[in-house]
Short mmCIF file of C-alpha atoms and ligand atoms in Angstrom, two decimals:
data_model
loop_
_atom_site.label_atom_id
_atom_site.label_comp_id
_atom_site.label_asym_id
_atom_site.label_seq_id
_atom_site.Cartn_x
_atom_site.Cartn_y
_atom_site.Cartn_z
CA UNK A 1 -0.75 13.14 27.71
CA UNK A 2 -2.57 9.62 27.76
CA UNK A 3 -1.65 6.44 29.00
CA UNK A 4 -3.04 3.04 29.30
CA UNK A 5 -3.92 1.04 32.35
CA UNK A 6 -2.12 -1.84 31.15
CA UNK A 7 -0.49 -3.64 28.30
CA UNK A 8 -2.46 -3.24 25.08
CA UNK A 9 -2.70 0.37 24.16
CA UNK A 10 -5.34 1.00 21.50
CA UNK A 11 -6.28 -1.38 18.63
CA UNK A 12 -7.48 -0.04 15.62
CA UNK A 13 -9.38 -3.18 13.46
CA UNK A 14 -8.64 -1.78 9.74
CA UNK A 15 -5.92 -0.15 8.41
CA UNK A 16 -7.23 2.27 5.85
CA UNK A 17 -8.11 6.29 5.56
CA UNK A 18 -10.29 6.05 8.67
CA UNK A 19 -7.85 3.99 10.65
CA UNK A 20 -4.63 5.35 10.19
CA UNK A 21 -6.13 9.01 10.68
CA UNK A 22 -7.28 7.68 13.95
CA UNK A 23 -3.95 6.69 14.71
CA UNK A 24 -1.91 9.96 13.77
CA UNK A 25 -4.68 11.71 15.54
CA UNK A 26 -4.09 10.34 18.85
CA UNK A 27 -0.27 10.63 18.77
CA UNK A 28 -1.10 14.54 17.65
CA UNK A 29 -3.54 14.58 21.06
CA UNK A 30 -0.79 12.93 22.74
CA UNK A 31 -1.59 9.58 23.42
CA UNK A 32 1.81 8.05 24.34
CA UNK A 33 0.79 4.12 24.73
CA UNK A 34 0.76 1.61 21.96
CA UNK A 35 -0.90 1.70 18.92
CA UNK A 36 -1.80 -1.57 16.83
CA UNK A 37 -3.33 -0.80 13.43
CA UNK A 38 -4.21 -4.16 12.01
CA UNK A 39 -5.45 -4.46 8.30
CA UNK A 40 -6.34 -7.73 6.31
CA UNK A 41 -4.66 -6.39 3.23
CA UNK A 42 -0.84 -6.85 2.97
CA UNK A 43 -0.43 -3.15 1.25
CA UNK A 44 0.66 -0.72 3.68
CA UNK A 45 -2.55 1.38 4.46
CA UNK A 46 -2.51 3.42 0.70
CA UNK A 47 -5.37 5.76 -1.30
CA UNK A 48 -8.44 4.53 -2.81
CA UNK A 49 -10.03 7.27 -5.07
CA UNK A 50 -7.37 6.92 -7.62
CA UNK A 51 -7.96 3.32 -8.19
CA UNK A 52 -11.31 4.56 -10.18
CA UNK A 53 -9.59 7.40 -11.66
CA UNK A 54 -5.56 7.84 -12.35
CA UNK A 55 -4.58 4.49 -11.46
CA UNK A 56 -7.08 3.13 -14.04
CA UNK A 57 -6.29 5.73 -16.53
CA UNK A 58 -2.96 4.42 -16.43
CA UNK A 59 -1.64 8.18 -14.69
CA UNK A 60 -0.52 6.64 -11.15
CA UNK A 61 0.89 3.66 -10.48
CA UNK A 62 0.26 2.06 -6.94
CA UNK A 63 3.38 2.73 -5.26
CA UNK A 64 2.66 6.58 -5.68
CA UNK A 65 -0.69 5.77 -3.84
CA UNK A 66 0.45 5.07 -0.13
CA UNK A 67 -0.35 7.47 2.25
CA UNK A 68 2.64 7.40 4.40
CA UNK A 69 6.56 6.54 3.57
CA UNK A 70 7.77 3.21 5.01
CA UNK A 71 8.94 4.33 7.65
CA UNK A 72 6.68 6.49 9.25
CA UNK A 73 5.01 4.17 11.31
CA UNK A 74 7.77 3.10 13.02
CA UNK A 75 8.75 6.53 13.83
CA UNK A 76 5.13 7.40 15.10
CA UNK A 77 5.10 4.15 17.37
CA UNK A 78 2.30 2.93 15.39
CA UNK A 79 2.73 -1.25 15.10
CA UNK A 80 1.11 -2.05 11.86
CA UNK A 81 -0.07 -5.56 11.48
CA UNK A 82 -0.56 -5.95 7.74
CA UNK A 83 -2.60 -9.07 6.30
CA UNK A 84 -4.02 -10.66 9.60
CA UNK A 85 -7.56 -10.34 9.35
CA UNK A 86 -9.10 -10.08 13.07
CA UNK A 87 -12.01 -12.87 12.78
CA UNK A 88 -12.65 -12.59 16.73
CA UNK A 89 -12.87 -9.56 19.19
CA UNK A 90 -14.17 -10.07 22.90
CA UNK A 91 -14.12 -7.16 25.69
CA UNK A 92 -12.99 -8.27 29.06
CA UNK A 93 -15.30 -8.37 32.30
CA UNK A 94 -12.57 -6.61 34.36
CA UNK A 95 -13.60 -3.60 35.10
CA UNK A 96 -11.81 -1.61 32.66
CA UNK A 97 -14.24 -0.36 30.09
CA UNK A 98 -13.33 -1.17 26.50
CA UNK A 99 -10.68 -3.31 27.20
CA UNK A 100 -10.29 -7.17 25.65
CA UNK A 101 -8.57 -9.10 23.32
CA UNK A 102 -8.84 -9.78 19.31
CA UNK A 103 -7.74 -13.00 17.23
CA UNK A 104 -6.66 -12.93 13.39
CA UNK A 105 -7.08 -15.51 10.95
CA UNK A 106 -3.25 -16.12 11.13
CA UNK A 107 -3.32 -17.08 14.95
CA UNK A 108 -2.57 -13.62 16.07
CA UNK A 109 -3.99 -12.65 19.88
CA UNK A 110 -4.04 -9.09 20.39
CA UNK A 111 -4.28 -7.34 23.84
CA UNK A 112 -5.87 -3.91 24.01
CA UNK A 113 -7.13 -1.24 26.77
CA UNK A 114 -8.66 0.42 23.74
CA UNK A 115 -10.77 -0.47 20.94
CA UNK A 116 -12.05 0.72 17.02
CA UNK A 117 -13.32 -0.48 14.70
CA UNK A 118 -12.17 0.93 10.89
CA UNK A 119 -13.50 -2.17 9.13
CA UNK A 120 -14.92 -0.11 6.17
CA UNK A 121 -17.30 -2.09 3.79
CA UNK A 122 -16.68 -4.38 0.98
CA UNK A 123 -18.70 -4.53 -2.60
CA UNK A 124 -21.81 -5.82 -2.77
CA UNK A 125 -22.00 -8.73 -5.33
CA UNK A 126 -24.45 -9.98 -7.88
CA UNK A 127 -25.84 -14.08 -7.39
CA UNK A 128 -27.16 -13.99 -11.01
CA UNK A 129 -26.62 -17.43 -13.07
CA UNK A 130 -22.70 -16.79 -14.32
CA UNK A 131 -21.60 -14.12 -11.72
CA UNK A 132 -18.41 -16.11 -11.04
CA UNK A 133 -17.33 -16.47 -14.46
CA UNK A 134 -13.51 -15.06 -15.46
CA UNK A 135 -14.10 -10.83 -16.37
CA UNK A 136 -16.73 -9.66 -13.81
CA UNK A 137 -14.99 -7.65 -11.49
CA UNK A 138 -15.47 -5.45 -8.67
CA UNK A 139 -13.39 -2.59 -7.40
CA UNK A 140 -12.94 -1.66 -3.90
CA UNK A 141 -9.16 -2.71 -3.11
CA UNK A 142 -5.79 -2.54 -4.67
CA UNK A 143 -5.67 -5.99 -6.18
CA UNK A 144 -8.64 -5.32 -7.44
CA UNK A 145 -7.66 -2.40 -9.14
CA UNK A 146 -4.34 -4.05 -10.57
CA UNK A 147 -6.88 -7.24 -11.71
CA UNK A 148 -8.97 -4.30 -13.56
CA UNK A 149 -6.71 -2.62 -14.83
CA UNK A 150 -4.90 -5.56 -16.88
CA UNK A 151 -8.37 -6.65 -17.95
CA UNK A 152 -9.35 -3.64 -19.48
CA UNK A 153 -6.31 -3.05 -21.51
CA UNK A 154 -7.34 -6.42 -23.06
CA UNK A 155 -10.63 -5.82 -23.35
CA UNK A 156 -12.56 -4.22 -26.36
CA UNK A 157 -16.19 -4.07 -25.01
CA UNK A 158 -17.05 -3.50 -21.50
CA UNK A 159 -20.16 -3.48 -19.79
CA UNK A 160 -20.49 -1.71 -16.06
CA UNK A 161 -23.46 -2.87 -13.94
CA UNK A 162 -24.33 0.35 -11.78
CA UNK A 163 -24.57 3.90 -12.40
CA UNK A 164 -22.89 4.95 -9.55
CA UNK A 165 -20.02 6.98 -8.95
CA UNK A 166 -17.68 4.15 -9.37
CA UNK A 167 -19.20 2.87 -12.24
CA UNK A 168 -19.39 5.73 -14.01
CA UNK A 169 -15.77 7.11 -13.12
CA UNK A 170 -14.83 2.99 -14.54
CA UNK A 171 -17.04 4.08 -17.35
CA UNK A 172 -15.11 7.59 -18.42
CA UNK A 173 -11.75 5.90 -18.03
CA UNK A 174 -12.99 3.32 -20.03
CA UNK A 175 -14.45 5.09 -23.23
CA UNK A 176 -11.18 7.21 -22.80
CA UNK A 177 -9.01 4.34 -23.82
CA UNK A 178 -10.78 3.52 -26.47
CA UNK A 179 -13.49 0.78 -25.44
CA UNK A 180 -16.91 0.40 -26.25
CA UNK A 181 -19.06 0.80 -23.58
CA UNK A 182 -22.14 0.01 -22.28
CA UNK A 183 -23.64 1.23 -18.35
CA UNK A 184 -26.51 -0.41 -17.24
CA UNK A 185 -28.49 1.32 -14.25
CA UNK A 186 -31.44 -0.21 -12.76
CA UNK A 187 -33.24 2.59 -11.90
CA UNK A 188 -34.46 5.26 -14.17
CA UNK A 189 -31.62 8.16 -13.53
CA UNK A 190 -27.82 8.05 -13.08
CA UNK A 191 -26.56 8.85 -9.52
CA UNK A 192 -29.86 8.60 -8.04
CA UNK A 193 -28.94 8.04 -4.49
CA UNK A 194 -26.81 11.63 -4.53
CA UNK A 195 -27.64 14.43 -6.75
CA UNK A 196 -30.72 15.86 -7.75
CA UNK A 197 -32.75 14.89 -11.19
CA UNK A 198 -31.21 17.63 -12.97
CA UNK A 199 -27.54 16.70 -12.84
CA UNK A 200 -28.51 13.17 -13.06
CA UNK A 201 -29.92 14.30 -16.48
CA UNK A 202 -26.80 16.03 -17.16
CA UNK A 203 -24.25 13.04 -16.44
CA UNK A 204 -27.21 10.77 -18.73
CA UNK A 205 -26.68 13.44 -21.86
CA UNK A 206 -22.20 14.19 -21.26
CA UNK A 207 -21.84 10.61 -20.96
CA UNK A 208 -23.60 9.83 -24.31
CA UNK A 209 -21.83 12.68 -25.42
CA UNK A 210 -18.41 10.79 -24.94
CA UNK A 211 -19.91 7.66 -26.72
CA UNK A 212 -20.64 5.89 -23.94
CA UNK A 213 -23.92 3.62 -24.41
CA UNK A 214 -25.81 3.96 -20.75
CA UNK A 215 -29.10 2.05 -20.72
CA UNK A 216 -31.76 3.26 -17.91
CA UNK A 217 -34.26 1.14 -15.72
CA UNK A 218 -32.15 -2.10 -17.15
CA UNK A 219 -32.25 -5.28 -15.27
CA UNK A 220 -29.69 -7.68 -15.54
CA UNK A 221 -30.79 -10.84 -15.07
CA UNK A 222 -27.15 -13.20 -15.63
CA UNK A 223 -23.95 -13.66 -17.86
CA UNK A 224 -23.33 -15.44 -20.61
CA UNK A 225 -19.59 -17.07 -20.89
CA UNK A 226 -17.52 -19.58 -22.82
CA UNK A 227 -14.26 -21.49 -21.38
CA UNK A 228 -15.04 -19.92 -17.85
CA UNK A 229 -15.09 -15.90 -19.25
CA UNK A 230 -17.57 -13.66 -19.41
CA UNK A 231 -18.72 -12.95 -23.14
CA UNK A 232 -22.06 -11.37 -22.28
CA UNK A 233 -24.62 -9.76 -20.21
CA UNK A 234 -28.44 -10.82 -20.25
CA UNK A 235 -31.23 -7.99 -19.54
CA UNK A 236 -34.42 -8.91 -18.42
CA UNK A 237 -36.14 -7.42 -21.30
CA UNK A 238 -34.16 -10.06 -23.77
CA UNK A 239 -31.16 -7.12 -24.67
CA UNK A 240 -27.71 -9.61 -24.77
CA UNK A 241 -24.24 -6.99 -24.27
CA UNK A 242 -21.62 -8.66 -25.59
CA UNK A 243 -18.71 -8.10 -23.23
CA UNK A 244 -14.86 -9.36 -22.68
CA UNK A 245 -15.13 -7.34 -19.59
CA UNK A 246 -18.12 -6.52 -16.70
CA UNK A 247 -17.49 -4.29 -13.79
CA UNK A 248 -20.26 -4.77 -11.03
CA UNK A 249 -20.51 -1.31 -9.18
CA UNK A 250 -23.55 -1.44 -7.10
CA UNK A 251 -22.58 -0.29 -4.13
CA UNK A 252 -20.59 -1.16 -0.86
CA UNK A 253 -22.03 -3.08 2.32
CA UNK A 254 -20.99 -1.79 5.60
CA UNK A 255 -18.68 -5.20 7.47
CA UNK A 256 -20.50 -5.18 10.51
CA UNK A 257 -19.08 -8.52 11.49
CA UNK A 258 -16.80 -7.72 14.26
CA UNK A 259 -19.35 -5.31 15.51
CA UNK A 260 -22.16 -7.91 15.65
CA UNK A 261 -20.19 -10.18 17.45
CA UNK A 262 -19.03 -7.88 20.29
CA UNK A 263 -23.69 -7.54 20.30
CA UNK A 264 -23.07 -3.43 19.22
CA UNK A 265 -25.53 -2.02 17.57
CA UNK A 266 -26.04 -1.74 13.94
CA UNK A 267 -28.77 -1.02 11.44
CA UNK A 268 -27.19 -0.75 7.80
CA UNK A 269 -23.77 0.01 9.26
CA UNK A 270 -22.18 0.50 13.20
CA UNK A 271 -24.52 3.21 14.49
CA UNK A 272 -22.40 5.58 16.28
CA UNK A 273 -23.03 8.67 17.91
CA UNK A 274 -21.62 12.07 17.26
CA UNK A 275 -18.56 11.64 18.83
CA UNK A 276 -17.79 8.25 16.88
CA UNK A 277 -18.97 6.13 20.09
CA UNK A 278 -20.94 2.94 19.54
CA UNK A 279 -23.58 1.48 21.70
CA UNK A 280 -20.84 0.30 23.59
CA UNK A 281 -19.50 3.95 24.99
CA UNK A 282 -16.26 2.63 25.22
CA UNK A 283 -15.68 1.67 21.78
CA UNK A 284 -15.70 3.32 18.81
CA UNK A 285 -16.23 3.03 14.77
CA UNK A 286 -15.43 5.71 12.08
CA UNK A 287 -15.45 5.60 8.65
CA UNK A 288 -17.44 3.64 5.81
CA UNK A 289 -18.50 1.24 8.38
CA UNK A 290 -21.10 3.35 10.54
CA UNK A 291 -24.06 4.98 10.38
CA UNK A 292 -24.03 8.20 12.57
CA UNK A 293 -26.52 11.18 13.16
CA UNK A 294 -26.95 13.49 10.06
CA UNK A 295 -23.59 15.59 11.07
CA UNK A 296 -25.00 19.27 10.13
CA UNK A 297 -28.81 18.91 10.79
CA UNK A 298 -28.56 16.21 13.87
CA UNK A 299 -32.03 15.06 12.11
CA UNK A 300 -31.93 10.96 11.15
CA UNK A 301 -28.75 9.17 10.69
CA UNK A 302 -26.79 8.80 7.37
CA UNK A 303 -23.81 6.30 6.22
CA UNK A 304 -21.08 8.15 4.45
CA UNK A 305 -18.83 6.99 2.07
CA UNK A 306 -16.04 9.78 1.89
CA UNK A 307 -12.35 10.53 2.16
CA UNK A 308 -13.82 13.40 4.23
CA UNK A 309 -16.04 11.46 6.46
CA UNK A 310 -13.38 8.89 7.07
CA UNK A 311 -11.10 11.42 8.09
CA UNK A 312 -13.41 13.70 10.62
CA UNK A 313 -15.32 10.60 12.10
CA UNK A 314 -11.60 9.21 12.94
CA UNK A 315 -10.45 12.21 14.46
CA UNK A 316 -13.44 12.80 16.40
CA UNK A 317 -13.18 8.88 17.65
CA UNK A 318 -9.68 9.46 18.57
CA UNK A 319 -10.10 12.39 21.16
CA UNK A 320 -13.40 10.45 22.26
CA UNK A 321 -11.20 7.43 23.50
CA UNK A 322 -8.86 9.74 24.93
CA UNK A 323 -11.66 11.16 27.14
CA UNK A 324 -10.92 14.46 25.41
CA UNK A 325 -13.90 16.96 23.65
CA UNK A 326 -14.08 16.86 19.93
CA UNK A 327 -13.64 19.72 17.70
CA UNK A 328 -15.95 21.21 15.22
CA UNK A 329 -17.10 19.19 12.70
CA UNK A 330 -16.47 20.15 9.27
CA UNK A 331 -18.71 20.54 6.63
CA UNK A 332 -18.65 17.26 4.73
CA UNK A 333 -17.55 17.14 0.87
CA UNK A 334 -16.89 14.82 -1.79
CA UNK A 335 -15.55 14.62 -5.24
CA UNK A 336 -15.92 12.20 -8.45
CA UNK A 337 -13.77 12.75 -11.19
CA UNK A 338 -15.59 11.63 -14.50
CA UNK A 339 -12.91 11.71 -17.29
CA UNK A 340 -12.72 15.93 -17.51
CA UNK A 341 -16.31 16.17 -15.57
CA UNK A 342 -15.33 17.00 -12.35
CA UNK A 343 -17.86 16.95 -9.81
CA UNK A 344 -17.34 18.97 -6.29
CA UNK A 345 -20.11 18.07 -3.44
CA UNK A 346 -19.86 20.23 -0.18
CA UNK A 347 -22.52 19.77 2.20
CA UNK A 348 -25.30 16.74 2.49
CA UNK A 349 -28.11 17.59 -0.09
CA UNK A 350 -30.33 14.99 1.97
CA UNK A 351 -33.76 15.73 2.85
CA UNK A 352 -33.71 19.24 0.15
CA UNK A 353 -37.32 20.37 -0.85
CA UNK A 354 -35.92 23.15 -3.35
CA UNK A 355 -33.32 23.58 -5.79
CA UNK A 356 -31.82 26.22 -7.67
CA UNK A 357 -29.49 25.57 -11.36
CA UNK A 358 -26.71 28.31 -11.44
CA UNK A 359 -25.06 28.20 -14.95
CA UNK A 360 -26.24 25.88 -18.00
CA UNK A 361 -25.65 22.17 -17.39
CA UNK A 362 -25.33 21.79 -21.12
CA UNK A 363 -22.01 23.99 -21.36
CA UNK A 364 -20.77 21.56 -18.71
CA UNK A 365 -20.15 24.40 -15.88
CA UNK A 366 -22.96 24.73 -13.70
CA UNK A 367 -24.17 24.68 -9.83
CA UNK A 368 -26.94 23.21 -8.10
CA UNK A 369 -27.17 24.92 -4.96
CA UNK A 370 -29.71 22.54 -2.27
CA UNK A 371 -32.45 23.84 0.19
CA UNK A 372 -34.23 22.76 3.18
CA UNK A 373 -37.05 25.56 4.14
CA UNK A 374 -34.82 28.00 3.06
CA UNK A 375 -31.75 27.22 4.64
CA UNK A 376 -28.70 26.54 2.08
CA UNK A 377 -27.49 22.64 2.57
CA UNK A 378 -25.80 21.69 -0.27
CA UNK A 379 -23.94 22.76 -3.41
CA UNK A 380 -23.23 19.99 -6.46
CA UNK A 381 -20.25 21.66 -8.79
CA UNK A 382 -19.75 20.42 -12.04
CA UNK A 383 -16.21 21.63 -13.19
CA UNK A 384 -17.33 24.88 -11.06
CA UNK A 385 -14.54 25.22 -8.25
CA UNK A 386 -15.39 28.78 -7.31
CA UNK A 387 -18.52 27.82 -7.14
CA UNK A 388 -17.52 24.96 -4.85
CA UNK A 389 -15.08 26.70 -2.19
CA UNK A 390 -18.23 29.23 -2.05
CA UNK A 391 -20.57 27.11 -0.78
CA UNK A 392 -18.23 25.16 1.37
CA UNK A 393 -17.03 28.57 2.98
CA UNK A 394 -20.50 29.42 3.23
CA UNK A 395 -21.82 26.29 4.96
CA UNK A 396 -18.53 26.67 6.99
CA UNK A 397 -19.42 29.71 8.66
CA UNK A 398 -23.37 28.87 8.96
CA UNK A 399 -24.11 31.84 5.65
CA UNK A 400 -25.89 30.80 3.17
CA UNK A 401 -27.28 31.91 -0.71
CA UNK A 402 -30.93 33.51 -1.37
CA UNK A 403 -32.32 30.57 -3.89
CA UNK A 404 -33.60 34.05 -5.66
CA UNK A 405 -30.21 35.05 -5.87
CA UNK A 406 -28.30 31.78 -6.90
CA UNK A 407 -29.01 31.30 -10.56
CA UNK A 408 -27.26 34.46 -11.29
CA UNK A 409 -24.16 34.08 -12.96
CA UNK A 410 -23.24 37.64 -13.99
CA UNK A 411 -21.98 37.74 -10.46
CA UNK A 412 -19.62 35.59 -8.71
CA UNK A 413 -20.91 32.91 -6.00
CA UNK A 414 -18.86 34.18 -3.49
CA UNK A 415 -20.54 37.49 -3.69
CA UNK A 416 -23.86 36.39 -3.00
CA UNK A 417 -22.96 35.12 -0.09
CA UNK A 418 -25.01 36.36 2.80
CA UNK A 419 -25.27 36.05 6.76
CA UNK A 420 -24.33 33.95 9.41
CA UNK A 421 -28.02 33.85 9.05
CA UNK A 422 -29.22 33.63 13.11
CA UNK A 423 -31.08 30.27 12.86
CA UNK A 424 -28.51 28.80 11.16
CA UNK A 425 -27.62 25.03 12.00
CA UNK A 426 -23.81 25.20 12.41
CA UNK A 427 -21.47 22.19 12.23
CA UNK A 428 -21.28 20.60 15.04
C1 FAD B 1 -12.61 2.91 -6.22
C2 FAD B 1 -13.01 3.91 -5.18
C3 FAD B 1 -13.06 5.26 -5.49
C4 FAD B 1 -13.42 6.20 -4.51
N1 FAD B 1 -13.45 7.53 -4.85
C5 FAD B 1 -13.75 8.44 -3.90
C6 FAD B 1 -13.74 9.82 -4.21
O1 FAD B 1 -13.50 10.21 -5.35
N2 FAD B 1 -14.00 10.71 -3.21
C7 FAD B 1 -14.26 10.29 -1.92
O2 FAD B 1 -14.49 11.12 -1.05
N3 FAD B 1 -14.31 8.98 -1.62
C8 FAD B 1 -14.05 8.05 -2.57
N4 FAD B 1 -14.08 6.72 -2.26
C9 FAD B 1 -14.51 6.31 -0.91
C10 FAD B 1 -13.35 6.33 0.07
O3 FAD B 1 -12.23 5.69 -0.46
C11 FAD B 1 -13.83 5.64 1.34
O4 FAD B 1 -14.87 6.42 1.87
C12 FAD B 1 -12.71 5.47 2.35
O5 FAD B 1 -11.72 4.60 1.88
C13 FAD B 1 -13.29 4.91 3.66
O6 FAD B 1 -12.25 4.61 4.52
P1 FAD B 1 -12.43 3.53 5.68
O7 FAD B 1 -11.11 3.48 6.37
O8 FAD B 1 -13.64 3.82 6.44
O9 FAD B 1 -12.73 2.15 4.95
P2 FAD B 1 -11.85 1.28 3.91
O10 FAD B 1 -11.04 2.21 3.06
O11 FAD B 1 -12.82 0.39 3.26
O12 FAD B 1 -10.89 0.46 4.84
C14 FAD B 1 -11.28 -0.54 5.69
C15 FAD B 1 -10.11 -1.48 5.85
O13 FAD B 1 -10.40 -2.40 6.90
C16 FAD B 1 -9.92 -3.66 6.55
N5 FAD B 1 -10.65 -4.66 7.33
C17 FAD B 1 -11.98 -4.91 7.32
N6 FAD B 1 -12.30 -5.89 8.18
C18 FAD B 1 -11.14 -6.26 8.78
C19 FAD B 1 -10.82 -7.24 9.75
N7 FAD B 1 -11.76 -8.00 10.31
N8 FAD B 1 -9.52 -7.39 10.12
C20 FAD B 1 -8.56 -6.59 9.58
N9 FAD B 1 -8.81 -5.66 8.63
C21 FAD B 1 -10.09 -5.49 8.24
C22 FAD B 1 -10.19 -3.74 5.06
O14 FAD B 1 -9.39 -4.75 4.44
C23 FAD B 1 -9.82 -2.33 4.62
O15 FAD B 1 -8.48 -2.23 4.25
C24 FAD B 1 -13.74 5.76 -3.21
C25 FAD B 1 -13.71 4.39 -2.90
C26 FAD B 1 -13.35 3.47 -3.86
C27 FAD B 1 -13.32 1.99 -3.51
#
């Protein structure tokens, strides 16, 4: 059981997945003093990865999307401070490390004895001549979801800047109710940043598949519009898209705002350490905000833009600002529904120097199992579950695949499963 020192409690600066697990966390370690979880958006803290998939499709409406029933956070002693964005945060000289006081845009002062930051990161935007026109969206939030979603059953062509999960999971749902569609990726493969060649290739070919148009290496260079809308997309190379409706998915940037001005550290996100504490030890970050060390080889650091990230950094930070030891950490994973391609990541493929195809990517069930000298790091799944849980379980318990073994599909994953190998790298 944990108390504070005095008044505040803990503040938790963003009230999303990362924040409110941080919360439930420390009441499940026992932390008995005040919690504040204070979010800028007036939506009780609620589900993102639907807004790209089911909510779009039209197959969950927002309500169904909260994490928690109303009122749970009353019940858990958790005092959530919806729509106040905190625009100032200063730590007190008083001897109690971590300690201080935040301000919100609404006039809001709020005392704490403990401090983290769950600010997340908000879509990076395009400054091209006609970016603000009516019809270019982005999609990070809620409202922007809603604002999407009514513009796209209006629309009848729609263009997505960025090949990216988001765009492409926009894409699927779009072409699925009955658009024409256009992608436009600036660099010469689909999903570059995550997956290897190979299943880039394979989104490229099931995408056109579907009817979706998706243009490679393409630069776009502004928008055309009439009476303040969008009607069109320029391409350096002199292509015009006609479009009613543009959705601008390249990529997220970390809000390191509060961070900077409490002088933390950060280099393309908060950089944390492995226990979710910043370069001030006495406060801590989790979630799409930070960058941390690479969590199952300790080598670099990576940011991480998960459900499962946001969720194991948070619990981590909460028994670190308890004082307590943090558990294992899990293996990370992800998911991206595409339409009926559904794509199951376990493990970090980053840094891989081999690669091994299990199944054939044109039948739309296949593996691509990841290497590092040897070592297994990585599975990506397409519509492959077994597959999937195998690796994971693998990874889990530091086993791992022979790449000469992996491509064979008369047997099932789970078979081939060999080890703990003795030099394994296990979670930490
Ligand atoms: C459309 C979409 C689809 C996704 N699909 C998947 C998926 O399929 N699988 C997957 O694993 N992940 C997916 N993700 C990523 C996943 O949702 C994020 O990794 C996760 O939400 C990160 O949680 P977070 O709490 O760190 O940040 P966020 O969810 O970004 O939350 C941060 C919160 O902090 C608030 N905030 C920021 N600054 C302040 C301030 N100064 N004062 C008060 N409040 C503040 C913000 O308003 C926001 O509500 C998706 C994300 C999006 C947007």
């Amino acid at each position: 059981m944990s108390g504070t020192a005095a008044g505040g409690g803990t503040l938790i600066v963003g009230a999303s997945q990362a924040g409110l697990q941080l919360a439930v966390s420390l009441r499940q370690l026992g932390d008995t003093a005040p919690i504040t979880l204070v979010g800028e958006e007036p939506h009780p803290p609620y589900q993102r990865p639907p807004l790209s998939k089911e909510f779009l499709a039209g197959e969950a409406d927002l309500a169904s999307l909260d994490f928690r029933v109303p009122g749970f956070y009353e019940a858990a002693g958790i005092d959530l401070v919806r729509g106040e964005r905190v625009t100032d945060v200063s730590l007190t000289a008083d001897g109690r490390p971590g300690s201080g006081v935040a301000v919100t845009a609404g006039g809001r002062t709020l005392p704490f004895d403990r401090l983290a930051l769950t600010v997340g990161s908000t879509p990076r935007r395009l400054t091209l001549p006609g970016s603000d026109l009516g019809g270019i969206c982005v999609l990070r939030d809620r409202d922007d979801a809603a604002h999407l979603r009514s513009r796209l059953l209006a629309a009848g062509r729609v263009v997505v800047v960025g090949g990216g999960f988001i765009g492409l999971e926009t894409a699927a749902v779009a072409r699925a109710l009955g658009k024409e569609v256009t992608v436009v990726e600036a660099a010469p493969r689909l999903l570059g940043r995550a997956v290897a060649p190979v299943v880039s290739d394979f989104y490229l070919r099931a995408h056109r598949r579907r009817g979706i148009r998706v243009l490679l290496s393409g630069s776009v260079t502004g928008f055309d519009g009439a009476a303040g809308q969008v009607t069109g997309v320029g391409l350096a190379d002199g292509t015009r898209l006609p479009a009613d409706l543009v959705l601008v998915g390249v990529g997220a940037v970390p809000r390191t705002e509060l961070a900077e001005r409490l002088g933390l550290e950060c280099d393309q996100g908060i950089v944390v350490d492995a226990e979710a504490r910043t370069s001030d030890p006495a406060v801590c970050a989790a979630g799409d905000c930070t960058v941390q060390p690479h969590p199952t080889t300790g080598v670099g650091r990576v940011r991480l833009e998960s459900v499962q990230n946001a969720v194991a950094q948070a619990t981590v930070a909460a028994a670190t600002l308890l004082g307590l030891p943090a558990g294992p950490r899990a293996v990370p994973w992800f998911w991206s529904y595409q339409g009926d391609l559904k794509l199951q990541i376990a493990g970090l493929s980053t840094g891989y120097d081999e690669y091994v195809v299990r199944g054939d990517p044109d039948s739309e069930r296949f593996s691509v199992l990841y290497y590092r000298e040897g070592r297994l790091l990585a599975a990506d799944s397409v519509n492959s579950p077994a597959d999937y849980m195998a690796v994971r379980g693998a990874l889990t318990r530091g086993a791992t695949v022979e790449p000469g073994a992996a491509a064979d599909t008369t047997t099932a994953l789970k078979l081939l499963v060999t080890g703990p190998r003795t030099d394994a790298v296990l979670p930490t």
